[in-house]
GROMACS .gro file of C-alpha atoms in nm:
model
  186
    1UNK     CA    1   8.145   9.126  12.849
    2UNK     CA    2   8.185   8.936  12.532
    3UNK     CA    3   8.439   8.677  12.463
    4UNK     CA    4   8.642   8.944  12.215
    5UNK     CA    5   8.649   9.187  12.514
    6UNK     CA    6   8.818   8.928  12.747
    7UNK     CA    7   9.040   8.785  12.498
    8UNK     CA    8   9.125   9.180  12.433
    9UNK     CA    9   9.222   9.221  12.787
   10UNK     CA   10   9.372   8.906  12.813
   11UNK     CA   11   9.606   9.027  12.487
   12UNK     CA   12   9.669   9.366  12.715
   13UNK     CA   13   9.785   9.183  12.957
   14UNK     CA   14  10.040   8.975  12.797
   15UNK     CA   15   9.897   8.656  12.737
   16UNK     CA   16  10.006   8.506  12.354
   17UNK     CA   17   9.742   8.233  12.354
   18UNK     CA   18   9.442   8.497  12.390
   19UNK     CA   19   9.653   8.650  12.092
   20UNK     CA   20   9.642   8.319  11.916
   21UNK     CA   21   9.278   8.289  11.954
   22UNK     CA   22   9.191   8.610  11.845
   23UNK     CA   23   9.386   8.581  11.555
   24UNK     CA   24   9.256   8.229  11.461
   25UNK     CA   25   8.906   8.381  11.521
   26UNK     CA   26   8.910   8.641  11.251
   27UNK     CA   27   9.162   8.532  11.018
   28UNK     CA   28   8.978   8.427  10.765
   29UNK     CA   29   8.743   8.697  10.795
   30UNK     CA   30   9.021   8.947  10.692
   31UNK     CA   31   9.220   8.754  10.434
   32UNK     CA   32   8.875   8.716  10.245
   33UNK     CA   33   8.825   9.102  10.265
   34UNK     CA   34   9.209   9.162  10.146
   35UNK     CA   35   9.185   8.865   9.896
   36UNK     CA   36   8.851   9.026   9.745
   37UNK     CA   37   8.994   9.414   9.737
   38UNK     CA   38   9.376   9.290   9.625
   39UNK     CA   39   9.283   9.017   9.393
   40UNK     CA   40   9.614   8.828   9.425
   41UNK     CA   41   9.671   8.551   9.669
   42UNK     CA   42  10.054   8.604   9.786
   43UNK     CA   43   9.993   9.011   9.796
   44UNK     CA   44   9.637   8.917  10.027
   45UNK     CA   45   9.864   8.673  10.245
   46UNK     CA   46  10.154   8.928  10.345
   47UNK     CA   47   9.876   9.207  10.377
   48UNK     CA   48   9.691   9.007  10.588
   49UNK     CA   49   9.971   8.922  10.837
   50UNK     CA   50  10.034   9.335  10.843
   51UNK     CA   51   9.711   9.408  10.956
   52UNK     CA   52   9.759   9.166  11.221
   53UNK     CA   53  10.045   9.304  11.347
   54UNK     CA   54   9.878   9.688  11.326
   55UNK     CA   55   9.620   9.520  11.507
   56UNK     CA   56   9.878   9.369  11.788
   57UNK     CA   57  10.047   9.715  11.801
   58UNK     CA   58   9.734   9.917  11.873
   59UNK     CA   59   9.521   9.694  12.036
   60UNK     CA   60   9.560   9.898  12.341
   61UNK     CA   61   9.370  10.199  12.182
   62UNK     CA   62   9.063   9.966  12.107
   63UNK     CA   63   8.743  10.139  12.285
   64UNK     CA   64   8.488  10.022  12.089
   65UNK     CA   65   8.294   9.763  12.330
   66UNK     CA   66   8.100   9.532  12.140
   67UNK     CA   67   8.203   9.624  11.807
   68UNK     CA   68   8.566   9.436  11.750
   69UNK     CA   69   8.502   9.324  11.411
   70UNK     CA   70   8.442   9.639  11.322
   71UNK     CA   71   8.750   9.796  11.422
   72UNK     CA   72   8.971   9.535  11.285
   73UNK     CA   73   8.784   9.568  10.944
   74UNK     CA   74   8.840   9.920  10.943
   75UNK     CA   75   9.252   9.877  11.010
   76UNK     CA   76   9.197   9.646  10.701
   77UNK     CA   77   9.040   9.897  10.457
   78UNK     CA   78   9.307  10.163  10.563
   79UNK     CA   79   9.618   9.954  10.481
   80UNK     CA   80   9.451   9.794  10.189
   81UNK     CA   81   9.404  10.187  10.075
   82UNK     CA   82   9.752  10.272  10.217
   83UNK     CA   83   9.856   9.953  10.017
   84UNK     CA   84   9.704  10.062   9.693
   85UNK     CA   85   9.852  10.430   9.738
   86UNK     CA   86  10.230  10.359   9.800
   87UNK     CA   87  10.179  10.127   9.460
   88UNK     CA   88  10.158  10.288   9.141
   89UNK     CA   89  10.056   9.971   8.930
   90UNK     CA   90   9.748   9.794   9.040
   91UNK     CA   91   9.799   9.467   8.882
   92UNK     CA   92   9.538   9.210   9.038
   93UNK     CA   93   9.430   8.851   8.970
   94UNK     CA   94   9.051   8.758   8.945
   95UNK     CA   95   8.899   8.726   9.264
   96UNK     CA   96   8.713   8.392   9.367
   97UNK     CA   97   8.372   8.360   9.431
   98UNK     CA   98   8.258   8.708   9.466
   99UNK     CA   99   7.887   8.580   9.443
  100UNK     CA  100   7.880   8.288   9.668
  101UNK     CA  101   7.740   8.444   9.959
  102UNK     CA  102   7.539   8.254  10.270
  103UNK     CA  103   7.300   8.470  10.355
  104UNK     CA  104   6.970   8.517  10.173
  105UNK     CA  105   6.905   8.837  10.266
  106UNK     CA  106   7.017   9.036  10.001
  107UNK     CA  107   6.763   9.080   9.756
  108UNK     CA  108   7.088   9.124   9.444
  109UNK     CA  109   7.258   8.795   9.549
  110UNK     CA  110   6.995   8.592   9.294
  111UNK     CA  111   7.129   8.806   9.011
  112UNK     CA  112   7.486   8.786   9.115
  113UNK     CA  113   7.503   8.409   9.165
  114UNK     CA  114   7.347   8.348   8.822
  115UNK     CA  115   7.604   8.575   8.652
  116UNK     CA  116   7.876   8.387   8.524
  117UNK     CA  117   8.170   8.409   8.781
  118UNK     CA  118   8.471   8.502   8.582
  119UNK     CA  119   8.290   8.771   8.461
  120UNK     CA  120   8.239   8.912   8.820
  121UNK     CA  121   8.556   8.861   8.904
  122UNK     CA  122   8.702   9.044   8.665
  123UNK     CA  123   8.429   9.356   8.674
  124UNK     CA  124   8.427   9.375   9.058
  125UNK     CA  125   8.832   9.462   9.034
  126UNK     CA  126   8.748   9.718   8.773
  127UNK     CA  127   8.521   9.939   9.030
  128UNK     CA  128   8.693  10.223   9.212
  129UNK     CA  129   8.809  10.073   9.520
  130UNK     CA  130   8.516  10.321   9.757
  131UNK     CA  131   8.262  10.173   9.582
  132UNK     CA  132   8.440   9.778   9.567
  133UNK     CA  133   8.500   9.846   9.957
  134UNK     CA  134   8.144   9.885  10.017
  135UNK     CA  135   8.025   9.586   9.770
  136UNK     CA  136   8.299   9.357   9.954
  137UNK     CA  137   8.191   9.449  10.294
  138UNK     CA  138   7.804   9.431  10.236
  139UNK     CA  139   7.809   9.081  10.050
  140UNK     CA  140   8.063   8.909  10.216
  141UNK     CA  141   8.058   9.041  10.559
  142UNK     CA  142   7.690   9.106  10.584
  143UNK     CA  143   7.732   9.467  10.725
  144UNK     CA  144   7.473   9.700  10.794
  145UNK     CA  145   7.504  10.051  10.569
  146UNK     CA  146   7.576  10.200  10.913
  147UNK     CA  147   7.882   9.975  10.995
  148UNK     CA  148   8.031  10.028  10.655
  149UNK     CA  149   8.015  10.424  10.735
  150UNK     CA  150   8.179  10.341  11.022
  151UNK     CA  151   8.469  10.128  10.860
  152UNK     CA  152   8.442  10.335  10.525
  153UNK     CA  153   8.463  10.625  10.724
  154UNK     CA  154   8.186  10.811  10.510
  155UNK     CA  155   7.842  10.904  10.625
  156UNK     CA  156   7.571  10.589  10.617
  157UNK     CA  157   7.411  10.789  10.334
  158UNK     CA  158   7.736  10.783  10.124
  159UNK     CA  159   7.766  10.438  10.194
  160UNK     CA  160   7.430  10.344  10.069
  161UNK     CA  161   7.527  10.559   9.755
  162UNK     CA  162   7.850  10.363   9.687
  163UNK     CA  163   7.673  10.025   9.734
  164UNK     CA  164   7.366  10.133   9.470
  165UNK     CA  165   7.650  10.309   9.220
  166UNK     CA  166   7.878  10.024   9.290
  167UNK     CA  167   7.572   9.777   9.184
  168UNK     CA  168   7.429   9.951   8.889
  169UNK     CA  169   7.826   9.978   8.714
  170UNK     CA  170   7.859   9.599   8.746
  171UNK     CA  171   7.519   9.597   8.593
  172UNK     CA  172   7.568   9.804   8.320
  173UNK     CA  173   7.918   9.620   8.253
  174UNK     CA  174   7.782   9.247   8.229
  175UNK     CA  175   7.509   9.414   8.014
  176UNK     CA  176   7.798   9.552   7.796
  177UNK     CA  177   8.000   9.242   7.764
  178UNK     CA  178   7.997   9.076   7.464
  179UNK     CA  179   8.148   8.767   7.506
  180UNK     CA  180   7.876   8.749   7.810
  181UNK     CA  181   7.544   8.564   7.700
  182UNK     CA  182   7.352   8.579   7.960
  183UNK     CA  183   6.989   8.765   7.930
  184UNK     CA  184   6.948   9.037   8.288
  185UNK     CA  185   6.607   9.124   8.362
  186UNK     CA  186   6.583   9.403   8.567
   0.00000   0.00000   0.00000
């Protein structure tokens, strides 16, 4: 049993400290996803704290062993959809550092970290939010195509779609940008 499934039962059980930890665990985790789908740093903070308590209120219906993260990400991408339904006027603020990312693996991360990052910012909040979802999650989080299905809940085909469509619109955008003079070769 991993230490999330413990702390879990520990949470079931009643004890706040577990709750604590799991809470300081992941935190940052979430607010990154929120800050990088809302854009705005007050409207990430307050949705953050919601989808900790959703989290608190329905941790007893958690069943997925071994795969916390995944749930809690999920809760995320529904009330940051939720959020974006119940308000008409998407106003956002840039998001930071959408292409510093710590893992190598990612064959696009060269091209993204030598795009100028205002620019990304700016174009990343202008894709429709399926398609930012599964950008956000893949860079940032490092998910598989088959977790972001999961989360995204869309087939790991779709996913894969979303990411590729997702890529080739920021593409095409920088490459539009005029005030952007930086030479792509792809």
């Amino acid at each position: 049993m991993n230490t999330d499934e413990i702390l879990i039962k520990k949470i079931i059980s009643g004890d706040e400290e577990a709750l604590n930890l799991l809470v300081k665990k992941y935190y940052k985790l979430v607010y990154g996803f929120v800050y990088r789908k809302i854009g705005n740093y007050h409207m990430s903070y307050d949705i953050t704290q919601e989808i900790f308590i959703k989290m608190i209120k329905s941790i007893k219906k958690y069943k997925h062993k071994n795969n916390f993260i995944n749930w809690l990400l999920k809760i995320a991408v529904n009330h940051c959809n939720d959020f974006y339904r119940s308000n008409k006027n998407k106003e956002h603020v840039p998001i930071d550092n959408f292409y510093s990312l710590e893992s190598d693996s990612d064959p696009h991360k060269e091209w993204l970290q030598k795009i100028d990052g205002e620019v990304i910012r700016k174009l990343v909040l202008t894709l429709p939010d399926y398609q930012r979802d599964v950008i956000i999650l893949r860079f940032y989080n490092q998910l598989k195509f088959k977790e972001i299905a999961d989360i995204t809940k869309c087939s790991e085909s779709t996913a894969k779609s979303r990411y590729w469509q997702g890529l080739a619109r920021l593409k095409l955008l920088i490459k539009e940008d005029k005030h952007f003079e930086w030479k792509i070769y792809w």
